[in-house]
């Protein structure tokens, strides 16, 4: 039975796209980067080499649980560094809690339980997809997507979003048991029962871990951080922009890929 459990969001928390790296130092001083995601032959996401070494060290001391809004397919493109070349996280959560992977395999009992909650507690996905199609102007909406038949998101031109549009969408969704999050260029509409914290609670129950360490950057991560015993958020993202904080949550000043490294450094200190 592990004493600790380490749970973390992925994008803009542990791993960073080119757009999100925020390398604000002279080129010659930039950290060496390790690619951790390749899609269609292109490297998409990175960690610093030091962050990769820290994560491998952490994985020896405690189960590491990636918890992401990515679909299962998108998550499986991520190749996180670990203590061995073939290391796979013992648990992983995809689709914001819609899938629980155990040694890389979807847990069918969890999926059945989630589906029952969605049917009972939130409006149908089709209703929200229809509303997004009407409410999102094609002038500033690049893509509309449905993720694993669980939630929906838009890829938008963020600077062109009308004032108050996110607030209006959030209110409409809240009345129907859904929540909204703006992350970079993506606007997510997610059923309220679909939460990272619920999936984390299930992993904690199964492992019997006494102490949970967590990290995340977006509003969809807030419940995850609140469910942990100790948590960290980077100096960027929705939580930082709204100055969100809570007891047990450390707000870091570092931004971009350097924040991912600092999160892991802080976690390792507590594990040691």
Coordinates of C-alpha atoms in Angstrom, one line a residue:
X1 CA 0.0 0.0 0.0
X2 CA 1.7 3.2 -1.1
X3 CA 2.0 6.1 1.3
X4 CA 1.9 8.7 -1.6
X5 CA 0.1 9.1 -4.8
X6 CA 1.2 11.7 -7.4
X7 CA -1.6 13.0 -9.7
X8 CA -1.0 15.6 -12.4
X9 CA -2.7 17.2 -15.3
X10 CA -0.6 17.0 -18.5
X11 CA -0.9 19.9 -21.0
X12 CA 0.6 23.1 -19.7
X13 CA 1.3 21.4 -16.4
X14 CA 3.7 18.6 -17.1
X15 CA 4.0 18.7 -20.9
X16 CA 4.2 21.8 -23.2
X17 CA 3.5 22.4 -26.8
X18 CA 5.8 24.8 -28.8
X19 CA 3.2 27.5 -28.3
X20 CA 3.2 27.0 -24.5
X21 CA 6.9 26.7 -23.8
X22 CA 7.3 30.3 -22.8
X23 CA 11.1 30.3 -23.2
X24 CA 11.8 33.9 -22.1
X25 CA 15.6 33.5 -21.8
X26 CA 18.3 34.0 -24.4
X27 CA 18.4 31.1 -26.8
X28 CA 21.8 29.9 -25.6
X29 CA 20.4 29.7 -22.0
X30 CA 17.3 27.8 -22.9
X31 CA 16.9 24.4 -21.2
X32 CA 17.4 21.2 -23.2
X33 CA 14.0 19.7 -24.2
X34 CA 12.8 16.1 -24.5
X35 CA 10.0 15.3 -26.9
X36 CA 7.2 13.3 -25.1
X37 CA 4.6 13.4 -27.9
X38 CA 4.8 12.7 -31.6
X39 CA 1.9 12.9 -34.0
X40 CA 2.1 12.3 -37.8
X41 CA 5.9 12.4 -37.5
X42 CA 6.0 15.8 -35.7
X43 CA 7.1 16.4 -32.2
X44 CA 4.2 18.1 -30.4
X45 CA 4.9 18.2 -26.7
X46 CA 8.0 18.6 -24.5
X47 CA 9.4 18.5 -21.1
X48 CA 12.8 19.8 -20.0
X49 CA 15.4 17.0 -19.7
X50 CA 15.6 17.9 -16.0
X51 CA 11.9 17.5 -15.6
X52 CA 12.1 14.1 -17.3
X53 CA 14.7 13.0 -14.8
X54 CA 12.7 14.2 -11.9
X55 CA 9.6 12.4 -13.1
X56 CA 11.5 9.1 -13.4
X57 CA 12.8 9.5 -9.9
X58 CA 9.3 10.2 -8.6
X59 CA 7.9 7.2 -10.3
X60 CA 10.2 5.0 -8.2
X61 CA 8.9 6.5 -5.0
X62 CA 5.1 6.7 -5.7
X63 CA 2.5 5.7 -8.3
X64 CA 2.3 8.5 -10.9
X65 CA -1.2 9.1 -12.3
X66 CA -1.6 11.4 -15.4
X67 CA -5.1 13.0 -15.2
X68 CA -6.0 14.7 -18.5
X69 CA -8.9 16.2 -20.5
X70 CA -7.3 14.5 -23.6
X71 CA -9.2 11.7 -25.2
X72 CA -7.8 8.3 -24.8
X73 CA -6.3 8.4 -28.3
X74 CA -4.7 11.7 -27.6
X75 CA -3.4 10.5 -24.3
X76 CA -1.8 7.4 -25.9
X77 CA 0.4 9.7 -28.0
X78 CA 2.1 10.8 -24.8
X79 CA 5.2 8.8 -23.9
X80 CA 6.2 10.0 -20.4
X81 CA 9.7 9.2 -19.2
X82 CA 9.9 6.8 -16.3
X83 CA 12.4 4.6 -14.4
X84 CA 12.5 2.1 -17.2
X85 CA 12.2 2.4 -21.0
X86 CA 8.9 0.5 -21.1
X87 CA 7.4 2.2 -18.0
X88 CA 3.6 2.8 -18.1
X89 CA 1.8 4.7 -15.4
X90 CA -0.1 2.2 -13.3
X91 CA -3.2 4.4 -13.5
X92 CA -4.2 7.1 -15.9
X93 CA -7.3 9.2 -16.3
X94 CA -8.5 10.5 -19.7
X95 CA -11.4 12.6 -21.0
X96 CA -11.6 14.5 -17.7
X97 CA -12.5 11.4 -15.8
X98 CA -14.4 9.6 -18.5
X99 CA -11.8 6.8 -18.8
X100 CA -9.8 5.1 -16.1
X101 CA -6.9 3.2 -17.5
X102 CA -5.3 0.5 -15.4
X103 CA -1.8 -0.5 -16.7
X104 CA -3.0 1.1 -20.0
X105 CA -6.2 -0.8 -20.2
X106 CA -9.7 0.9 -19.8
X107 CA -11.6 -0.2 -16.7
X108 CA -15.0 -1.2 -17.8
X109 CA -16.6 -1.0 -14.4
X110 CA -15.6 2.7 -14.2
X111 CA -17.0 3.5 -17.6
X112 CA -20.3 2.0 -16.7
X113 CA -20.5 3.9 -13.5
X114 CA -19.7 7.2 -15.3
X115 CA -22.2 6.6 -18.0
X116 CA -24.9 6.1 -15.4
X117 CA -24.0 9.3 -13.6
X118 CA -24.0 11.3 -16.9
X119 CA -27.4 10.0 -17.8
X120 CA -28.9 10.9 -14.4
X121 CA -27.2 14.2 -13.7
X122 CA -26.6 16.2 -16.9
X123 CA -28.3 17.1 -20.1
X124 CA -27.5 15.0 -23.2
X125 CA -24.3 15.7 -25.1
X126 CA -26.3 16.2 -28.3
X127 CA -28.2 19.1 -26.8
X128 CA -24.9 20.9 -25.9
X129 CA -23.4 20.2 -29.3
X130 CA -26.4 21.7 -31.0
X131 CA -26.2 24.8 -28.8
X132 CA -22.5 25.3 -29.5
X133 CA -23.2 25.0 -33.2
X134 CA -25.6 27.9 -32.9
X135 CA -23.8 30.0 -30.4
X136 CA -20.2 29.8 -31.9
X137 CA -19.7 32.2 -34.8
X138 CA -17.8 30.6 -37.7
X139 CA -15.9 33.9 -38.0
X140 CA -13.9 33.0 -34.9
X141 CA -14.5 29.3 -34.5
X142 CA -12.0 27.1 -36.3
X143 CA -13.2 23.7 -35.2
X144 CA -16.0 22.0 -33.3
X145 CA -15.2 18.6 -31.8
X146 CA -16.8 15.9 -29.7
X147 CA -14.4 13.9 -27.5
X148 CA -15.0 10.2 -26.9
X149 CA -18.8 10.8 -27.0
X150 CA -18.4 12.4 -23.6
X151 CA -18.0 16.2 -24.0
X152 CA -17.5 18.9 -26.6
X153 CA -14.9 21.6 -27.4
X154 CA -14.3 24.4 -29.8
X155 CA -11.0 25.7 -31.2
X156 CA -11.4 29.4 -31.4
X157 CA -9.6 32.6 -32.2
X158 CA -9.4 33.7 -28.6
X159 CA -8.7 37.4 -29.2
X160 CA -12.0 37.6 -31.2
X161 CA -14.3 36.0 -28.6
X162 CA -17.1 38.5 -28.0
X163 CA -17.1 40.1 -24.5
X164 CA -19.3 38.1 -22.1
X165 CA -19.6 35.1 -24.5
X166 CA -17.8 32.7 -22.2
X167 CA -19.9 33.9 -19.2
X168 CA -23.2 33.4 -21.2
X169 CA -22.2 30.0 -22.3
X170 CA -21.1 29.1 -18.8
X171 CA -24.5 30.1 -17.4
X172 CA -26.4 28.2 -20.1
X173 CA -24.4 25.1 -19.5
X174 CA -24.6 25.3 -15.7
X175 CA -28.4 25.2 -15.9
X176 CA -28.0 21.8 -17.7
X177 CA -25.4 20.2 -15.4
X178 CA -22.4 21.2 -17.6
X179 CA -19.4 23.4 -17.0
X180 CA -17.2 25.5 -19.3
X181 CA -13.4 26.0 -19.4
X182 CA -11.3 28.2 -21.6
X183 CA -7.8 26.8 -22.1
X184 CA -5.6 28.5 -24.6
X185 CA -7.6 28.4 -27.9
X186 CA -10.0 25.7 -26.7
X187 CA -13.4 26.2 -25.1
X188 CA -14.5 23.0 -23.3
X189 CA -18.0 22.1 -22.4
X190 CA -17.9 19.2 -20.0
X191 CA -20.7 17.4 -18.0
X192 CA -20.4 18.3 -14.3
X193 CA -20.3 14.6 -13.2
X194 CA -17.2 14.2 -15.4
X195 CA -14.5 15.3 -13.1
X196 CA -10.8 14.6 -12.5
X197 CA -11.4 14.6 -8.7
X198 CA -13.9 11.7 -8.9
X199 CA -11.4 9.6 -10.9
X200 CA -8.7 10.5 -8.4
X201 CA -10.8 9.5 -5.5
X202 CA -11.3 6.1 -7.2
X203 CA -7.6 5.6 -7.7
X204 CA -6.9 6.6 -4.1
X205 CA -9.5 4.1 -2.9
X206 CA -7.9 1.3 -5.0
X207 CA -4.3 2.1 -3.9
X208 CA -5.1 3.0 -0.3
X209 CA -2.6 5.9 -0.6
X210 CA -2.4 8.1 2.5
X211 CA -1.2 11.3 0.9
X212 CA -2.0 12.7 -2.6
X213 CA 0.1 15.3 -4.3
X214 CA -1.4 17.0 -7.4
X215 CA -0.8 19.7 -10.0
X216 CA -2.9 21.5 -12.6
X217 CA -3.3 24.8 -14.4
X218 CA -7.0 25.1 -15.5
X219 CA -10.4 25.5 -14.0
X220 CA -11.1 21.9 -14.8
X221 CA -8.2 21.1 -12.5
X222 CA -9.5 23.0 -9.5
X223 CA -11.4 20.1 -8.0
X224 CA -8.4 17.9 -8.6
X225 CA -6.2 20.3 -6.5
X226 CA -8.8 20.6 -3.8
X227 CA -9.0 16.8 -3.5
X228 CA -5.3 16.5 -2.9
X229 CA -3.4 16.9 0.4
X230 CA -0.8 19.1 -1.2
X231 CA -1.0 20.7 -4.7
X232 CA 0.7 23.1 -7.0
X233 CA -0.4 25.3 -9.8
X234 CA 1.9 27.1 -12.3
X235 CA 2.1 30.8 -12.8
X236 CA 0.1 30.6 -16.1
X237 CA -3.3 29.2 -17.0
X238 CA -6.8 29.9 -15.9
X239 CA -6.2 29.4 -12.2
X240 CA -3.3 31.9 -12.3
X241 CA -5.3 34.4 -14.4
X242 CA -8.1 34.3 -11.8
X243 CA -5.7 34.3 -8.8
X244 CA -7.4 31.1 -7.7
X245 CA -5.9 29.5 -4.6
X246 CA -6.9 27.3 -1.7
X247 CA -5.5 25.8 1.5
X248 CA -2.8 23.3 0.6
X249 CA -2.3 24.7 -2.9
X250 CA 1.0 26.4 -3.7
X251 CA 0.9 29.1 -6.5
X252 CA 4.2 29.0 -8.3
X253 CA 5.7 32.0 -10.1
X254 CA 7.3 30.0 -12.8
X255 CA 5.6 29.9 -16.2
X256 CA 5.8 27.7 -19.3
X257 CA 8.0 24.6 -19.4
X258 CA 10.0 25.8 -16.4
X259 CA 6.9 25.6 -14.3
X260 CA 6.5 21.9 -15.1
X261 CA 10.1 21.2 -13.9
X262 CA 9.5 23.2 -10.7
X263 CA 6.3 21.3 -9.9
X264 CA 8.1 18.0 -10.1
X265 CA 11.0 19.4 -8.1
X266 CA 8.6 20.4 -5.3
X267 CA 6.8 17.1 -5.4
X268 CA 10.1 15.2 -5.1
X269 CA 11.0 17.2 -2.0
X270 CA 7.8 16.0 -0.3
X271 CA 8.3 12.4 -1.3
X272 CA 11.9 12.4 -0.1

